[in-house]
Every structure is written in C-alpha cells, then in structure tokens.
CSV table of C-alpha atoms in Angstrom, one decimal:
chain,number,residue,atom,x,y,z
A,1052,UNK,CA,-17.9,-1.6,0.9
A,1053,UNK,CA,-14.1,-1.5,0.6
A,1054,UNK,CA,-13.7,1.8,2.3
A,1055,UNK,CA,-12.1,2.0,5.0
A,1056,UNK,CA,-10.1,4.4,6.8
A,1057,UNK,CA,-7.0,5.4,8.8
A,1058,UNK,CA,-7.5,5.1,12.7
A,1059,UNK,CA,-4.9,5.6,15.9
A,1060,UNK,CA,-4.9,2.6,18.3
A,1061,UNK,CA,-4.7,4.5,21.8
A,1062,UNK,CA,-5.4,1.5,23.7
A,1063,UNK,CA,-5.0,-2.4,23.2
A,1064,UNK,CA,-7.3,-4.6,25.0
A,1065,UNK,CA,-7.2,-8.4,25.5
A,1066,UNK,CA,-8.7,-10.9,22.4
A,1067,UNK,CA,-6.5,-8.8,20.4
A,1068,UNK,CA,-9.0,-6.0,20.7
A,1069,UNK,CA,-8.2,-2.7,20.7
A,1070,UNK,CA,-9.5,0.9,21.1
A,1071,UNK,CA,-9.2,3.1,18.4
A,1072,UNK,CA,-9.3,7.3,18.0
A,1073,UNK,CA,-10.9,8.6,15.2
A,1074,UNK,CA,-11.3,12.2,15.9
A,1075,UNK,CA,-12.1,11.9,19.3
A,1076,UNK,CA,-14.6,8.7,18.7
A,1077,UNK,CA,-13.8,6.0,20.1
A,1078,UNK,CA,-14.5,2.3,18.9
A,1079,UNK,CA,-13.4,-1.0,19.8
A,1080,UNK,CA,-12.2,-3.2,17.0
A,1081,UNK,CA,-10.4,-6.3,16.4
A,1082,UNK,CA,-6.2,-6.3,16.1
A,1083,UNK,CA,-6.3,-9.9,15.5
A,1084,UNK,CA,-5.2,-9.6,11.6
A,1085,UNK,CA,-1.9,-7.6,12.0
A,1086,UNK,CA,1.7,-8.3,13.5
A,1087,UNK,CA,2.4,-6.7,17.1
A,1088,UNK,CA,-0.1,-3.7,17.4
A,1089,UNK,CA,1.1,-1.0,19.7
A,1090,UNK,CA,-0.9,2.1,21.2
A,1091,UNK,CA,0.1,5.3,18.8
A,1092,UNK,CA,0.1,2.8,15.9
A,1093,UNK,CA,-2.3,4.3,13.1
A,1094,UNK,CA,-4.2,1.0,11.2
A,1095,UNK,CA,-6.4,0.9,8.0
A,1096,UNK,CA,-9.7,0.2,9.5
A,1097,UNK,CA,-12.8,-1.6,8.2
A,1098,UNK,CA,-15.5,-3.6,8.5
A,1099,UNK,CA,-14.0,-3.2,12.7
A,1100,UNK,CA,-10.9,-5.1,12.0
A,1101,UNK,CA,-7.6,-3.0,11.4
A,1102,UNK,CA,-6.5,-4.7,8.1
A,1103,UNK,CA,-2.8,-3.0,7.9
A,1104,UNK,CA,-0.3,-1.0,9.6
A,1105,UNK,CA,0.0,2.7,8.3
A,1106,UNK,CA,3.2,3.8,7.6
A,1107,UNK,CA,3.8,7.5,8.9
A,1108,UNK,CA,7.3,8.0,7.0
A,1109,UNK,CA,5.8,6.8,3.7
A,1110,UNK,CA,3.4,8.5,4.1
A,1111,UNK,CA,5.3,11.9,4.8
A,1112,UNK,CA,7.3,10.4,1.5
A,1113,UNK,CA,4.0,10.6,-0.3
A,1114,UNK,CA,3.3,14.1,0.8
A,1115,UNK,CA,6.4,15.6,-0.2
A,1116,UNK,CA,6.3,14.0,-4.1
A,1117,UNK,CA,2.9,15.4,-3.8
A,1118,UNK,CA,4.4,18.7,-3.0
A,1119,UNK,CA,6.8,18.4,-5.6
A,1120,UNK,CA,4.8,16.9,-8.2
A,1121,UNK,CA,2.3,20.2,-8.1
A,1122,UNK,CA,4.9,22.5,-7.6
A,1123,UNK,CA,6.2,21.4,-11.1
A,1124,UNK,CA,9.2,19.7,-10.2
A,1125,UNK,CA,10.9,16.6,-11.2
A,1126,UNK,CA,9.6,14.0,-8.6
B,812,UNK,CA,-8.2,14.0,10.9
B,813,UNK,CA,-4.8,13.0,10.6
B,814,UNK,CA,-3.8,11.3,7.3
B,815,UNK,CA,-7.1,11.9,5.9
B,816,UNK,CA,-7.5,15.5,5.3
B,817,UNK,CA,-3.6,16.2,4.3
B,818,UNK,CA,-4.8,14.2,1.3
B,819,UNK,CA,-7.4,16.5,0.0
B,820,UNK,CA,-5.7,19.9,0.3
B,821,UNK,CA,-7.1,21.6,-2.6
B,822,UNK,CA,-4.5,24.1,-3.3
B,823,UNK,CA,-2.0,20.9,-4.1
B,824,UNK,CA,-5.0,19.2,-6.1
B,825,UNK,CA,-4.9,21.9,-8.3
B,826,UNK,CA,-1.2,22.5,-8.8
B,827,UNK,CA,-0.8,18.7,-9.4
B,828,UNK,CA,-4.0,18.8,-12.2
B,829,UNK,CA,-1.7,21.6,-13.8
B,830,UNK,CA,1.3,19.6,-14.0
B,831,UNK,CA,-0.4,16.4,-15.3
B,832,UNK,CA,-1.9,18.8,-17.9
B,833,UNK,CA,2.0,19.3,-18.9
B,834,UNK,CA,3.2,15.9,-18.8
B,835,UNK,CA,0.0,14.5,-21.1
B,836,UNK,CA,0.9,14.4,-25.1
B,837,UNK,CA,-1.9,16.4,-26.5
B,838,UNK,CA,-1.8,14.1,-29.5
B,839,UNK,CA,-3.4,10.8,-27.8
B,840,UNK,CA,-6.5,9.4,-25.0
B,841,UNK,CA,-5.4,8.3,-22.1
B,842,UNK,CA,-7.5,5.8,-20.8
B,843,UNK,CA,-7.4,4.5,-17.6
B,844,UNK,CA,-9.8,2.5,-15.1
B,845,UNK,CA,-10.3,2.8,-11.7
B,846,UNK,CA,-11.3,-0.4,-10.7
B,847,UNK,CA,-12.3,0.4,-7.5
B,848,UNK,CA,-15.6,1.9,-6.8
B,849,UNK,CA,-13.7,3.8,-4.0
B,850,UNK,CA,-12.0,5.9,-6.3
B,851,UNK,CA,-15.2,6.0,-8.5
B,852,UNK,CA,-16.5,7.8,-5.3
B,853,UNK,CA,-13.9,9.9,-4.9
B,854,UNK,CA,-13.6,11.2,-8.8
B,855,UNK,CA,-17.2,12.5,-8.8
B,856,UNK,CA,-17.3,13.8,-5.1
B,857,UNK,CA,-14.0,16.0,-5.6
B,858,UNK,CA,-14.5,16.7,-9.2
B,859,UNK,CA,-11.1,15.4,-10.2
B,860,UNK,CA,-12.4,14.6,-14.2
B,861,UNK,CA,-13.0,18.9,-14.5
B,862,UNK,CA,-9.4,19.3,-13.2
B,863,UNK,CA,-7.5,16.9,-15.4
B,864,UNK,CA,-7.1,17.6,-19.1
B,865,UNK,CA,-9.9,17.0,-21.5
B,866,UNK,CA,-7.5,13.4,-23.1
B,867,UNK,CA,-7.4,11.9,-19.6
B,868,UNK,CA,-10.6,9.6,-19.8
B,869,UNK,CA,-11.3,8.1,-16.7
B,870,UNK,CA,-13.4,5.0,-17.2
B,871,UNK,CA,-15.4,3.1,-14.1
B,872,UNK,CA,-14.4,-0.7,-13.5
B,873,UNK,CA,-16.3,-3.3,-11.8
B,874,UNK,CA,-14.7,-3.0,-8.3
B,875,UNK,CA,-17.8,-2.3,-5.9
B,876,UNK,CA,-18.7,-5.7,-4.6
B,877,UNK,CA,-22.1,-4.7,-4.1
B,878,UNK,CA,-22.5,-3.8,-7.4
B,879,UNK,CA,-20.9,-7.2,-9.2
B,880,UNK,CA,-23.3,-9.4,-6.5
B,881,UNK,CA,-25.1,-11.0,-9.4
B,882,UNK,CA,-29.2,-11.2,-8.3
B,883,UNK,CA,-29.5,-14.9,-8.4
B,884,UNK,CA,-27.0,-14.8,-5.1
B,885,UNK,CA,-29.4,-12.0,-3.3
B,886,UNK,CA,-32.5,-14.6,-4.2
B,887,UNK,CA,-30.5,-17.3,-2.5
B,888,UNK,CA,-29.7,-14.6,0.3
B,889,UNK,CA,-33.6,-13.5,0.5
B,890,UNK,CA,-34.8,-17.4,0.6
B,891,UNK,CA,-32.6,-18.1,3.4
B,892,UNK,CA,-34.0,-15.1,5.5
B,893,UNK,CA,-37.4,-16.2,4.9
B,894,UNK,CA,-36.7,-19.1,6.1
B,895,UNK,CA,-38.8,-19.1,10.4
B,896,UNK,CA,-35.9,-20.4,11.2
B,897,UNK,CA,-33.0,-18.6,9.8
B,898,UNK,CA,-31.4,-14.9,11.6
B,899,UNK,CA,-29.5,-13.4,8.3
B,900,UNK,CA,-26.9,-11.0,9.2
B,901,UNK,CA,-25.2,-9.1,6.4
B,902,UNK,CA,-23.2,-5.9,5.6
B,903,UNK,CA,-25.3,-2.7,4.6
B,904,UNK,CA,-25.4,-1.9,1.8
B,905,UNK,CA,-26.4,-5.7,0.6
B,906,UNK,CA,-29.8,-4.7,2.4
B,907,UNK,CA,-31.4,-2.6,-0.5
B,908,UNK,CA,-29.8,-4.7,-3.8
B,909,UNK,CA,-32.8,-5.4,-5.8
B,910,UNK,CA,-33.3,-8.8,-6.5
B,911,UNK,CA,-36.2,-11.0,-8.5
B,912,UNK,CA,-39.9,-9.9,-7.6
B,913,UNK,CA,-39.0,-6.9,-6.6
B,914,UNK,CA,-37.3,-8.3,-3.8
B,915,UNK,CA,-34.7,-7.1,-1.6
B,916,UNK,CA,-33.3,-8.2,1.8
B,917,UNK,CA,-35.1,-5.0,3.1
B,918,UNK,CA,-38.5,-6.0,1.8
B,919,UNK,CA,-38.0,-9.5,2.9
B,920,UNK,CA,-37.6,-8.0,6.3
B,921,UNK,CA,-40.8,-6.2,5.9
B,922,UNK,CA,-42.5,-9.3,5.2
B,923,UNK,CA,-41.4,-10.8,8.8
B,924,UNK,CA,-37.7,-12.5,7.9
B,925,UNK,CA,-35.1,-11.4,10.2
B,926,UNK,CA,-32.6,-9.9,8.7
B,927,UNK,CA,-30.2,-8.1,11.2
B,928,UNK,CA,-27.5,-5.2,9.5
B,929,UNK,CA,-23.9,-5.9,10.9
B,930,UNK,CA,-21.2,-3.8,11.5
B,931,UNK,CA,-18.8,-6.7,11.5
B,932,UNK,CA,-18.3,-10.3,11.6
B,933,UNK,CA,-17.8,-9.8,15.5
B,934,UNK,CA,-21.5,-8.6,15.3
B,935,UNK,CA,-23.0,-11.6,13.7
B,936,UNK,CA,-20.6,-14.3,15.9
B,937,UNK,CA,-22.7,-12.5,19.2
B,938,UNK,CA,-26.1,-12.9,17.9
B,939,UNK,CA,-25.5,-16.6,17.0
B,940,UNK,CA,-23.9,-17.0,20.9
B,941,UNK,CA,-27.5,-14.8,22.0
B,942,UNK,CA,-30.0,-16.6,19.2
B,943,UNK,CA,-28.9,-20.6,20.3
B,944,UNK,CA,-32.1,-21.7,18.7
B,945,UNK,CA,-32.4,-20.1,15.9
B,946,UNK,CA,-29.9,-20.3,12.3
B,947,UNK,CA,-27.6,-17.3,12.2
B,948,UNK,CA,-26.3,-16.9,8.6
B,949,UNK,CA,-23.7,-14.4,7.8
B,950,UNK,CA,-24.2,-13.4,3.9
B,951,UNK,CA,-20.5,-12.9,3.1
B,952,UNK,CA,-19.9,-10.2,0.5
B,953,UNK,CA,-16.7,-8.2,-0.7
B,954,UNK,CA,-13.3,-8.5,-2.2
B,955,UNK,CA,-10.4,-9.4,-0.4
B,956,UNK,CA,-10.8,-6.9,2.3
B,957,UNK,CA,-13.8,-7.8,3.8
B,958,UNK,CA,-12.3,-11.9,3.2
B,959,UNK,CA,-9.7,-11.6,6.4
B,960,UNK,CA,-12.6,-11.0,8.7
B,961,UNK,CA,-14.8,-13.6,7.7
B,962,UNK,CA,-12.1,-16.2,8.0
B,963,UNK,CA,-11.2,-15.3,11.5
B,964,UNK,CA,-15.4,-15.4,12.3
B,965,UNK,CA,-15.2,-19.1,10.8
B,966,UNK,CA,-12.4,-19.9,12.7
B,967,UNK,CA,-13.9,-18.6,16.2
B,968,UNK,CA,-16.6,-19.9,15.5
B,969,UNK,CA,-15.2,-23.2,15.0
B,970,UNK,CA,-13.4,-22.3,18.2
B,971,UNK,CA,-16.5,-22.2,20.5
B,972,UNK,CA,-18.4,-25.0,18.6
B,973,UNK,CA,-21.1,-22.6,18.0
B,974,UNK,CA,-23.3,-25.3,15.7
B,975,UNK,CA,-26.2,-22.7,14.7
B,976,UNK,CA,-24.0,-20.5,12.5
B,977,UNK,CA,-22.7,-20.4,9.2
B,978,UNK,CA,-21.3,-18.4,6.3
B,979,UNK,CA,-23.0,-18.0,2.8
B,980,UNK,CA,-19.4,-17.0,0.8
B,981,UNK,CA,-19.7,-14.6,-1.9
B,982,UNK,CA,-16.3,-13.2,-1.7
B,983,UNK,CA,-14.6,-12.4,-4.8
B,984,UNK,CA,-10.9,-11.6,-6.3
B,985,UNK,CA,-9.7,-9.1,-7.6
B,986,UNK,CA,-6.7,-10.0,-10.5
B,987,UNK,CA,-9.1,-12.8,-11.7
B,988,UNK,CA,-11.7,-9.7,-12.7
B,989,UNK,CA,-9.4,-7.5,-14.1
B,990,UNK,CA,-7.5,-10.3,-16.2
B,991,UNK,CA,-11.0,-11.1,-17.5
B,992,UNK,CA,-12.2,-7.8,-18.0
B,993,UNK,CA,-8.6,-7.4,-20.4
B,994,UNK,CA,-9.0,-10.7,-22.4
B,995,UNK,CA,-12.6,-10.3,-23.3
B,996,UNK,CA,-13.4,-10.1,-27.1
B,997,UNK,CA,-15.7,-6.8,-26.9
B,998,UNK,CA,-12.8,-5.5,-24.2
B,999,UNK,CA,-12.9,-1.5,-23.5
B,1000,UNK,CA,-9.7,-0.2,-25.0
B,1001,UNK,CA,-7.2,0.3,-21.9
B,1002,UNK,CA,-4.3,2.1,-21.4
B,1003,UNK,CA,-4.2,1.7,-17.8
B,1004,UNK,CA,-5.2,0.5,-14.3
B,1005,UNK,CA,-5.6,3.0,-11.0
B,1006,UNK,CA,-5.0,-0.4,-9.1
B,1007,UNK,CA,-7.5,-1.1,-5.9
B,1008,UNK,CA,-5.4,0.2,-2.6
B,1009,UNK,CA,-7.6,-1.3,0.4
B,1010,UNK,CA,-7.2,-4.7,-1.3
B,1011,UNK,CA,-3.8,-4.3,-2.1
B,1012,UNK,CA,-3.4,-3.6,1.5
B,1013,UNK,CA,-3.9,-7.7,2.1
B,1014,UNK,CA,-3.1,-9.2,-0.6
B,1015,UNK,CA,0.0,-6.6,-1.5
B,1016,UNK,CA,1.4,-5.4,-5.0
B,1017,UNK,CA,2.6,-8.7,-6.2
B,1018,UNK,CA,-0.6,-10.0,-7.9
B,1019,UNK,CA,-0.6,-7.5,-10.7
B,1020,UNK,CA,2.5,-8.0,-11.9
B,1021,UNK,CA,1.0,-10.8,-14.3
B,1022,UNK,CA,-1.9,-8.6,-15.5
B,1023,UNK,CA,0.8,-6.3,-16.2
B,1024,UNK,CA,3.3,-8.0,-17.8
B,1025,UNK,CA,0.4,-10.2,-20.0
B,1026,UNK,CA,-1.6,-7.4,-20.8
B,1027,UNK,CA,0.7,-4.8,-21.2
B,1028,UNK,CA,-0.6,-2.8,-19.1
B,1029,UNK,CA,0.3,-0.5,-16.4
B,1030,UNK,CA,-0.8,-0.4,-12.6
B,1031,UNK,CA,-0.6,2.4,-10.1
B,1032,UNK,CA,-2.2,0.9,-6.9
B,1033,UNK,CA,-3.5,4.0,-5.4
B,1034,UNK,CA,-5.2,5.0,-2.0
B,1035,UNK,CA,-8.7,6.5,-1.9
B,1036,UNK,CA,-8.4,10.6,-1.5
B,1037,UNK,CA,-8.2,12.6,-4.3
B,1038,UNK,CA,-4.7,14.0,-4.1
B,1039,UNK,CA,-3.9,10.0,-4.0
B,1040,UNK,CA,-6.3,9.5,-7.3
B,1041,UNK,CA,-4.3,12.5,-8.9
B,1042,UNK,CA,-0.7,11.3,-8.3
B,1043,UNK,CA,-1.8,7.8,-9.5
B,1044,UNK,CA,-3.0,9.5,-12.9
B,1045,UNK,CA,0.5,11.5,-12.8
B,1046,UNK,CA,2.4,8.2,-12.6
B,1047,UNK,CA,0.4,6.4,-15.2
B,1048,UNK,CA,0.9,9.6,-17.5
B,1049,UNK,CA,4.5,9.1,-17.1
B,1050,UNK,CA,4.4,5.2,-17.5
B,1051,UNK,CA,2.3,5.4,-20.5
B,1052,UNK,CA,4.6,8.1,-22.1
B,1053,UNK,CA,8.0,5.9,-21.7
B,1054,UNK,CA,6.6,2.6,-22.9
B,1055,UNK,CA,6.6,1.0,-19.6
B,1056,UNK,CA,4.4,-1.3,-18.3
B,1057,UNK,CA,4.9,-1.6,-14.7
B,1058,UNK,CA,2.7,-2.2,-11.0
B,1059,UNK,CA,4.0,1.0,-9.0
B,1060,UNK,CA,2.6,1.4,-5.4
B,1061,UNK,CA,1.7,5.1,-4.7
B,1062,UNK,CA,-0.6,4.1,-1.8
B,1063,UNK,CA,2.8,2.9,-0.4
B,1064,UNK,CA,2.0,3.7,3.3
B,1065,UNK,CA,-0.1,1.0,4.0
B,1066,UNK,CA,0.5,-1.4,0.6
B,1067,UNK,CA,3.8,-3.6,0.7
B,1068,UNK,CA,5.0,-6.0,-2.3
B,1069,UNK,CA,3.4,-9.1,0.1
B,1070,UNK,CA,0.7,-7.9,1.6
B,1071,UNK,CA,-0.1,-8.8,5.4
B,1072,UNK,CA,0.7,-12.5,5.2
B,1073,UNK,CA,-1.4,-12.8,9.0
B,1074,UNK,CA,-4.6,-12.2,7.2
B,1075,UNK,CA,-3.9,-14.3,3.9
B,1076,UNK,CA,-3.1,-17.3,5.9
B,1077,UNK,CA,-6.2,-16.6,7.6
B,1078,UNK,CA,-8.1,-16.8,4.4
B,1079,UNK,CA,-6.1,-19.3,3.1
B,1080,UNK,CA,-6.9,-21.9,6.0
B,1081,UNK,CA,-10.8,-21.4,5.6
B,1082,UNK,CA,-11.6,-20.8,2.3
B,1083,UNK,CA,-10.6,-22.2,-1.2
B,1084,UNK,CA,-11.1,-21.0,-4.7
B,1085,UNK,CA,-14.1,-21.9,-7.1
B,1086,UNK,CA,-13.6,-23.0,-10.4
B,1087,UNK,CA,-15.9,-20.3,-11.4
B,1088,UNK,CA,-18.1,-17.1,-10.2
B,1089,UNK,CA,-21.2,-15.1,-12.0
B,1090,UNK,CA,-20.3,-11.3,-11.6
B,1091,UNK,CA,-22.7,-9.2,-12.6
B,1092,UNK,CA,-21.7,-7.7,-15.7
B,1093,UNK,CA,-18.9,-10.2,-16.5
B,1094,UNK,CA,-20.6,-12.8,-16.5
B,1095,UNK,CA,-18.6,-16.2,-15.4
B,1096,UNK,CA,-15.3,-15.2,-14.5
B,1097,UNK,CA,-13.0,-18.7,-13.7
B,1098,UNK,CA,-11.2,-18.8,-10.6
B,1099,UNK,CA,-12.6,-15.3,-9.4
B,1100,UNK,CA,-14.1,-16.2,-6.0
B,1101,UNK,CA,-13.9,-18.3,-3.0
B,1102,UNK,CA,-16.1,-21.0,-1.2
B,1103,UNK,CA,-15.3,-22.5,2.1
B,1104,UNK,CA,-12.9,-24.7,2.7
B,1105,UNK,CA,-13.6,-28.5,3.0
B,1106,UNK,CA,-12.1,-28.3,6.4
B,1107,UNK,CA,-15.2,-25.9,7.3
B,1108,UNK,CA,-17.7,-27.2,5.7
B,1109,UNK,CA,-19.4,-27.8,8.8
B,1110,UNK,CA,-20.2,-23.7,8.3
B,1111,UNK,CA,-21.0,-23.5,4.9
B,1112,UNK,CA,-24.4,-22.4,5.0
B,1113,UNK,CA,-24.4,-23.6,0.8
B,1114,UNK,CA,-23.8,-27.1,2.2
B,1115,UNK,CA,-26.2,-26.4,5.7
B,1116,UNK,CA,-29.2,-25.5,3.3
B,1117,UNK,CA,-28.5,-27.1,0.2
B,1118,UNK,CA,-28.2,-23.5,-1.7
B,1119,UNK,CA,-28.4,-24.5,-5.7
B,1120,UNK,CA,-26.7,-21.5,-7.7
B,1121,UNK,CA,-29.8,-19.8,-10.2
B,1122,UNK,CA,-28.6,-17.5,-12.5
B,1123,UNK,CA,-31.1,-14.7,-13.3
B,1124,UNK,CA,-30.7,-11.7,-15.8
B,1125,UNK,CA,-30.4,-8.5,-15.3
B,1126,UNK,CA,-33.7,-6.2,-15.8
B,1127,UNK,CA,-33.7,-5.4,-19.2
B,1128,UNK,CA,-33.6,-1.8,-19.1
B,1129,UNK,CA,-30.6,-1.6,-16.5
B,1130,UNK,CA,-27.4,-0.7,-18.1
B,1131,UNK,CA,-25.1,-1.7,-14.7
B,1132,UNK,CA,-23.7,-4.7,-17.2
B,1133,UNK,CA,-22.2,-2.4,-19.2
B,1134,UNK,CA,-21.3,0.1,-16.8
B,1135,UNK,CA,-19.2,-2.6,-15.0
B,1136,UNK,CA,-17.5,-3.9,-18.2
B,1137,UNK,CA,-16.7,0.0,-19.1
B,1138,UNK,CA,-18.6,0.5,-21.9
B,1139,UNK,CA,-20.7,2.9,-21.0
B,1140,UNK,CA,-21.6,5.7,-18.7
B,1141,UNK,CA,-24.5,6.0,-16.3
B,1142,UNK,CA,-25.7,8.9,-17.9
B,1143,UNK,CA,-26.1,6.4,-20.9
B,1144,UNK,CA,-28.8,4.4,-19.3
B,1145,UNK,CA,-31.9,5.9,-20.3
B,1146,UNK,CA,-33.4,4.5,-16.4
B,1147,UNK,CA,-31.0,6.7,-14.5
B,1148,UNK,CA,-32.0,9.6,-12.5
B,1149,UNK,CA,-35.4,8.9,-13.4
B,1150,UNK,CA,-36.9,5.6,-12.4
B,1151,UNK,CA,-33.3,4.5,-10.9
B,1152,UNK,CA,-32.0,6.4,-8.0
B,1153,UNK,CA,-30.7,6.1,-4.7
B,1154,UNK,CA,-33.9,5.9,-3.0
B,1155,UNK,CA,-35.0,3.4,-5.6
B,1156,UNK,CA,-32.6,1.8,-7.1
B,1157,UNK,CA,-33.2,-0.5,-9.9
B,1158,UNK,CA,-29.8,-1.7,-10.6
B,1159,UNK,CA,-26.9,-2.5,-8.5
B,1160,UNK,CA,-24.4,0.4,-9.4
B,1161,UNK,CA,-27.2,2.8,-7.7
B,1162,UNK,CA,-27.0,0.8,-4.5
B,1163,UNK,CA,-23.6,1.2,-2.9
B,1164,UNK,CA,-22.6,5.1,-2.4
B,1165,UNK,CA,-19.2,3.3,-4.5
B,1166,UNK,CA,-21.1,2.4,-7.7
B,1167,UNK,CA,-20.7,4.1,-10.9
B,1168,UNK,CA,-24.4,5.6,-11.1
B,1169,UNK,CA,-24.9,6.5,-7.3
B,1170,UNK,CA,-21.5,8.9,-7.6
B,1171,UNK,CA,-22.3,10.4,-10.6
B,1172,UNK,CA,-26.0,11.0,-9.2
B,1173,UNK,CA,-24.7,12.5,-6.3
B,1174,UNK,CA,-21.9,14.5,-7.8
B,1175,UNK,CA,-21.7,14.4,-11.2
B,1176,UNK,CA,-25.1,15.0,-13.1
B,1177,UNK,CA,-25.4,18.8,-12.1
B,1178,UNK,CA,-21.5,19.3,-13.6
B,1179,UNK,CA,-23.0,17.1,-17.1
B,1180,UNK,CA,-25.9,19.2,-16.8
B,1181,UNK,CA,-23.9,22.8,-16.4
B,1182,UNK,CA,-21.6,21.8,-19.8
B,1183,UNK,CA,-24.3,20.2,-21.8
C-alpha cells in the first residue's frame, strides 16, 4: 500500500498533471502535491500522485557511503 | 530503471552484510523493527536476514495499513457497498481483507454490490462525475502517504459541488503507533526503529524525534530496496554501539527534516484528528487517525450514512495480533501456509503482498524449511 516508486516527469500537462517515464511506460499522474515540477524532475510516485521530489545528488551521496560502507571503510 | 536497480546491486549487498558483521558486538541482540511492511517485503524477497549476522534480529511492526484495518471498519465498508444505491471505490488490496461472515468486499461484489478497484483518488472523483445518480464512496485507507491524495479528492470535489460523493476515512498515523507500540506493558523489547521512508517523505524526519528522545530509541528512516534496508541496519549498529539515540535520515533523497509542507496543508485543511482509532493488533491507539474535517463534513460518508463504529474480534485462531505487536512470527501461527494463504487468506497480514505472513510465504518459508 505504501509503495511507491521513483518516476521521471518528461512532460507537464495542465491541472497540474503530468506525464511520467517509468521505463519507457508512460502514465499520467497528478503534480498537484509538490512545489514547481519541471520535465527531467524524478518524483516518488504513488497511488498516481508524485508525493516528493527526488534528490539526484543525495542520492549519488547515498551511493557512494554505500560504496564505502561495503568496501570496509570509515563512512 | 534508474534509482531503482542501483539499490539492489548484489555485489555491494554483500560487501555491506560483511562489514555490519564487523561492526556488531558479538556479545548482545540487536533488535530492531521495521515498521514498515515495505521493508517487511523487501527483507524476505532479497533474503537480507541470511546475510546479516545471526544477533541482528529483525522483528516485523505494524506498518501495512491493510493489515492494521481492524474488521469492524471492512463490515462498515461491505454494508455500504451493499447498499443499491452506493458505487464503493477503494484501493486493491482492501478488496480481499476478510471481514465477519466470511465477508470481503470481493464477495460482496459477487453478491451484486458495486464495488469498483481504483488506481487513485482521481479514479473514483470520475466515476462520481459519470454515476450522478448513484452514491460514490471512496473507502479511504493508508498512512500518511495515501492521506495527501484524498485531501486534494475532497477538496475537488468540493470544488465542482459534486453532491453524490464522499469519503469513508480510515487513515492512520504513524508516530502515534509506534509511541504506543513502545509504552505498552507486554512491549517487544526494542533496540531500534528502521523508520517508514515513503511516509517520511510527507510528513519529514521531525516526528520521531519525540519517540526517540522518550523512548530512548533510535531511528534510521530508510527507503525501500535492500541496499537501503542494509545501510539503515549499519547506522543503527553504529547508533546502538555509541549510546546514542538519534532519528538519522538515510533515505535522504527524497525525506527532508519537514517534509513537503504542500501536501500537509492539504491534509491539514480537510481532515482532523480522532481522539482515538482501533488498529488491528493494537487495539485503541489515542490520537492515531484522522476523520474529516468539520469544514467537510458535507463528504463524510460516516456522517452521509450514519456509520456507527462495531468493534469485532479477530478469528480466534489468527495470530496477525501478535504478529503486528512483534511478538511473534508467522511461522508461529499454527493457520499459516495451511488454511491461511495468499489465495485464501484468513488474516490480514496474508492480504497485502507488505504483510508479515504474505512475505514470509512468498520468500521466506522454503529458507525456514532448508535450515530447519
């Protein structure tokens, strides 16, 4: 029920609508719950309303302690 | 697919396991719960328990809203539908959760009720704009990520003065359940929290900072893959082994300390919180769920069709209670895998592909039966 799952907005539509990739799918969902969607933005997706912004250098942050953590090193 | 599969490299998995098993002090139990039934689902499907060191007990919590959807609310759910009247849209999973008599919304639909599976709240506003003679009900289920998008359905709906539909509210909080699940006298013994990461996604980091700093307890808020689930148990080993007590965000690209503040006015505008919720499993947990706001009444479909709450107990042989309070396993409920399964389910936790017994029949049984 809570899953949901990273998506690419490659088009905004008006009602704060929006088409969304997800692996060459497309969908239309609903932008209306997050601040100033633009096309390339990556959301958290569910129940076809984006929910959050996903931040790409976080998340390259992430992957690099990831790296880190099971290469052995102090993160 | 990008920021999906980067988190579930297995090589890393691996390498990560084998540094956990380095930080962990072989002299103590680590014992933390994943509240979420997302990681639930994502411990048995990648078999994270066989990589992590044998004093790493992970321990399932009560967040799969399916699951905690105590029956007397599906009863309410089925009367409505089988009502002539009444067009009851819901999410799902919500579809199959047993109910009294043998009841689900599923077998209400066999008997003639319409009940109409949504995608989203979108879905059910257009049948109510196409069905202008008939009641549409939404049956509102989930924690506060599914909350956001019924608020903005009440508010459209108020919008276009559409007057046949309504909301039957069933959402529920998360820091109000895991406060309770802390302070109860027969409370599982925890050392930890993997925090929820989709519903930290709205409502943000800051609401755990009083279950850690009351409890004593830390909280990783963690996202849903498995290299995620792993770095969360990494930073709980490390919290755990200094003494600290702490909410640390490691799903930190999409969860900030507030949370999206668009969404929680949203839900703040239309809903309002009740005095008191029955979970399944918890029983009444105060201040754990929402009802609609006064100012919406007009589309509260408890108010529209004078809903009374009935509690009703659990079947007697069903063990989800106790699986949702963490203390016990599925495997400990002598109905699973036999006359509970997925096809069949008898208790909640079987319903949702998130709950405790469904995962562990899909993914974990054949690893229990291998090391028996």
């Amino acid at each position: 029920m809570c899953l949901a799952m990273p998506v690419r907005i490659s088009q905004l539509l008006p009602e704060e609508m929006a088409v969304v990739d997800m692996d060459g799918v497309s969908r239309e969902v609903s932008v209306a719950l997050i601040d100033a969607p633009q096309e390339g933005d990556y959301v958290i997706l569910h129940v076809g309303y984006a929910i959050g912004k996903l931040d790409a250098e976080e998340a390259a942050r992430t992957l690099a302690l990831m790296d880190q953590l099971a290469a052995g090193e102090q993160a | 697919m990008k920021y999906v599969d980067e988190f579930r490299r297995g090589d890393i998995a691996r390498g990560m396991a084998a540094q956990i098993s380095r930080l962990v002090d072989p002299a103590r139990e680590y014992r933390l719960m994943e509240f979420c039934g997302g990681h639930t689902h994502a411990i048995a499907r990648y078999g994270l328990t066989g990589l992590l060191p044998d004093n790493i007990r992970l321990i399932h919590g009560p967040g799969c809203p399916v699951c905690v959807l105590p029956i007397g609310r599906v009863d309410s759910a089925i009367e409505l539908a089988l009502r002539p009247d009444v067009i009851l849209c819901s999410y799902g999973d919500t579809l199959r959760v047993p109910a009294s008599n043998k009841m689900s919304l599923y077998q209400a639909r066999a008997k003639g009720a319409d009940v109409r599976m949504v995608y989203s709240t979108n879905d059910a506003l257009q049948i109510a704009r196409d069905n202008p003679h008939k009641q549409v009900v939404f049956f509102a289920i989930g924690f506060e990520t599914t909350t956001p998008p019924t608020a903005l359905a009440l508010i459209q709906a108020r919008q276009e003065k559409l007057a046949n539909f309504s909301v039957f509210c069933n959402h529920v909080l998360t820091p109000p359940a895991m406060r309770h699940l802390l302070a109860a006298g027969d409370a599982v013994q925890l050392d930890g929290f993997i925090g929820p990461s989709h519903v930290s996604t709205v409502i943000g980091s800051a609401p755990y900072a009083a279950v850690a700093e009351e409890f004593a307890k830390p909280v990783v808020i963690a996202g849903f893959e498995p290299l995620d689930v792993l770095q969360a148990v990494a930073m709980l080993v490390e919290q755990i082994n200094q003494g600290r007590t702490e909410v640390e965000t490691q799903f930190s690209r999409a969860v900030t300390h507030e949370g999206n503040q668009k969404a929680r006015e949203r839900v703040a505008q239309t809903m309002t919180l009740r005095d008191s919720f029955e979970w399944r499993g918890l029983g009444q947990v105060p201040h754990s769920a929402l009802a609609i706001h006064p100012d919406f009444a007009e589309f509260d479909a408890e108010l529209r069709f004078a809903l009374p709450y009935r509690h009703v107990p659990d079947h007697k042989a069903c063990e989800c209670g106790a699986i949702l309070r963490g203390q016990k396993q599925p495997q400990d409920c002598k109905v699973f895998g036999i006359v509970c399964t997925p096809d069949n389910p008898l208790g909640s936790c079987m319903v949702s592909s998130e709950g405790a017994c469904a995962a562990h029949y899909h993914y974990g049984r054949f690893v229990q039966g291998a090391t028996a």
